[in-house]
Short mmCIF file of C-alpha atoms in Angstrom, two decimals:
data_model
loop_
_atom_site.label_atom_id
_atom_site.label_comp_id
_atom_site.label_asym_id
_atom_site.label_seq_id
_atom_site.Cartn_x
_atom_site.Cartn_y
_atom_site.Cartn_z
CA MET A 1 0.00 0.00 0.00
CA ALA A 2 1.39 3.38 -1.00
CA SER A 3 1.82 6.03 1.64
CA SER A 4 0.24 9.42 1.15
CA SER A 5 3.62 11.13 0.85
CA ASN A 6 4.58 8.82 -2.04
CA VAL A 7 1.28 9.53 -3.78
CA VAL A 8 1.80 13.28 -3.41
CA LEU A 9 5.39 12.96 -4.64
CA VAL A 10 4.38 10.99 -7.73
CA SER A 11 1.45 13.28 -8.48
CA ALA A 12 3.78 16.28 -8.33
CA LEU A 13 6.79 14.95 -10.22
CA VAL A 14 5.13 13.08 -13.07
CA PRO A 15 3.34 16.17 -14.46
CA LEU A 16 6.51 18.20 -13.95
CA GLY A 17 8.58 15.68 -15.89
CA ALA A 18 5.97 15.38 -18.63
CA THR A 19 5.80 19.17 -18.96
CA LEU A 20 9.57 19.44 -19.23
CA LEU A 21 9.70 16.69 -21.85
CA THR A 22 6.94 18.42 -23.81
CA LEU A 23 8.72 21.78 -23.65
CA GLY A 24 11.97 20.15 -24.72
CA SER A 25 10.40 18.44 -27.70
CA LEU A 26 8.56 21.62 -28.74
CA THR A 27 11.79 23.61 -28.52
CA LEU A 28 13.66 21.06 -30.60
CA THR A 29 10.88 20.90 -33.19
CA THR A 30 10.63 24.68 -33.43
CA THR A 31 14.39 24.99 -33.85
CA ILE A 32 14.51 22.40 -36.63
CA VAL A 33 11.48 23.82 -38.47
CA GLY A 34 12.87 27.35 -38.16
CA LEU A 35 16.20 26.28 -39.60
CA ALA A 36 14.47 24.43 -42.43
CA LEU A 37 12.37 27.47 -43.35
CA VAL A 38 15.18 30.02 -43.12
CA THR A 39 17.92 28.04 -44.88
CA PRO A 40 16.61 28.70 -48.45
CA LEU A 41 16.51 32.43 -47.71
CA PHE A 42 20.09 32.35 -46.55
CA VAL A 43 21.10 30.57 -49.77
CA ILE A 44 19.22 33.04 -52.01
CA PHE A 45 20.44 36.15 -50.22
CA SER A 46 23.80 34.72 -49.19
CA PRO A 47 26.03 37.74 -50.01
CA VAL A 48 23.99 39.93 -47.70
CA LEU A 49 22.92 37.45 -45.04
CA VAL A 50 26.07 35.41 -44.44
CA PRO A 51 27.30 37.87 -41.77
CA ALA A 52 23.80 37.85 -40.27
CA LEU A 53 23.81 34.06 -40.35
CA LEU A 54 27.03 33.95 -38.38
CA LEU A 55 25.95 36.59 -35.89
CA ILE A 56 22.25 35.81 -35.37
CA ALA A 57 21.03 32.47 -36.71
CA VAL A 58 23.80 30.19 -35.47
CA PRO A 59 23.62 31.37 -31.83
CA VAL A 60 19.81 31.13 -31.90
CA ALA A 61 19.96 27.58 -33.27
CA VAL A 62 22.59 26.56 -30.72
CA ALA A 63 20.51 28.08 -27.92
CA GLY A 64 17.45 26.15 -29.13
CA PHE A 65 19.29 22.83 -29.19
CA LEU A 66 20.88 23.45 -25.79
CA THR A 67 17.55 24.47 -24.25
CA SER A 68 15.86 21.39 -25.65
CA GLY A 69 18.59 19.15 -24.25
CA ALA A 70 18.55 20.86 -20.87
CA LEU A 71 14.78 20.47 -20.51
CA GLY A 72 14.99 16.81 -21.50
CA ILE A 73 17.83 16.08 -19.08
CA THR A 74 16.02 17.89 -16.28
CA SER A 75 12.88 15.85 -16.92
CA LEU A 76 14.71 12.54 -17.03
CA SER A 77 16.68 13.36 -13.89
CA SER A 78 13.45 14.14 -12.03
CA PHE A 79 12.06 10.75 -13.08
CA ALA A 80 15.30 9.05 -12.00
CA TRP A 81 15.24 10.82 -8.64
CA LEU A 82 11.63 9.74 -8.15
CA ALA A 83 12.54 6.14 -8.91
CA THR A 84 15.48 6.09 -6.51
CA PHE A 85 13.45 7.86 -3.83
CA LEU A 86 10.64 5.32 -3.94
CA ARG A 87 12.71 2.17 -4.46
CA PRO A 88 14.68 2.03 -1.15
CA ARG A 89 11.54 2.44 0.93
CA GLN A 90 9.94 -0.52 -0.78
CA ALA A 91 13.10 -2.60 -0.28
CA GLN A 92 13.23 -1.65 3.42
CA LYS A 93 9.58 -2.63 3.88
CA HIS A 94 10.21 -5.92 2.11
CA THR A 95 13.28 -6.63 4.31
CA ALA A 96 11.39 -5.73 7.47
CA LEU A 97 8.51 -8.00 6.44
CA GLN A 98 10.92 -10.89 5.82
CA ALA A 99 12.55 -10.34 9.23
CA GLN A 100 9.14 -10.42 10.92
CA GLN A 101 8.20 -13.63 9.14
CA GLU A 102 11.51 -15.28 10.12
CA THR A 103 10.97 -14.48 13.80
CA ARG A 104 7.59 -16.19 13.81
#
């Protein structure tokens, strides 16, 4: 039987992790679509826009990829923390139950 603190913990961290994964995937998708839409313009207007590409578009694309990765890593680490937080308590309960059964 799950304790109320575990239920509250799961109900708080699962939506948080899902939200972070969603934001990460939306950021990655937006970055890729933006690069796909802007690349033909950079090719057509390359003599004028190459300096702009180096100064504006590359840092924005890098920031998008890094933000997407950071949100994904944060989400996965919250899920991992949740798993390690809940697992030892279940193992301790199982060990205590075995010790009680052995003493009987």
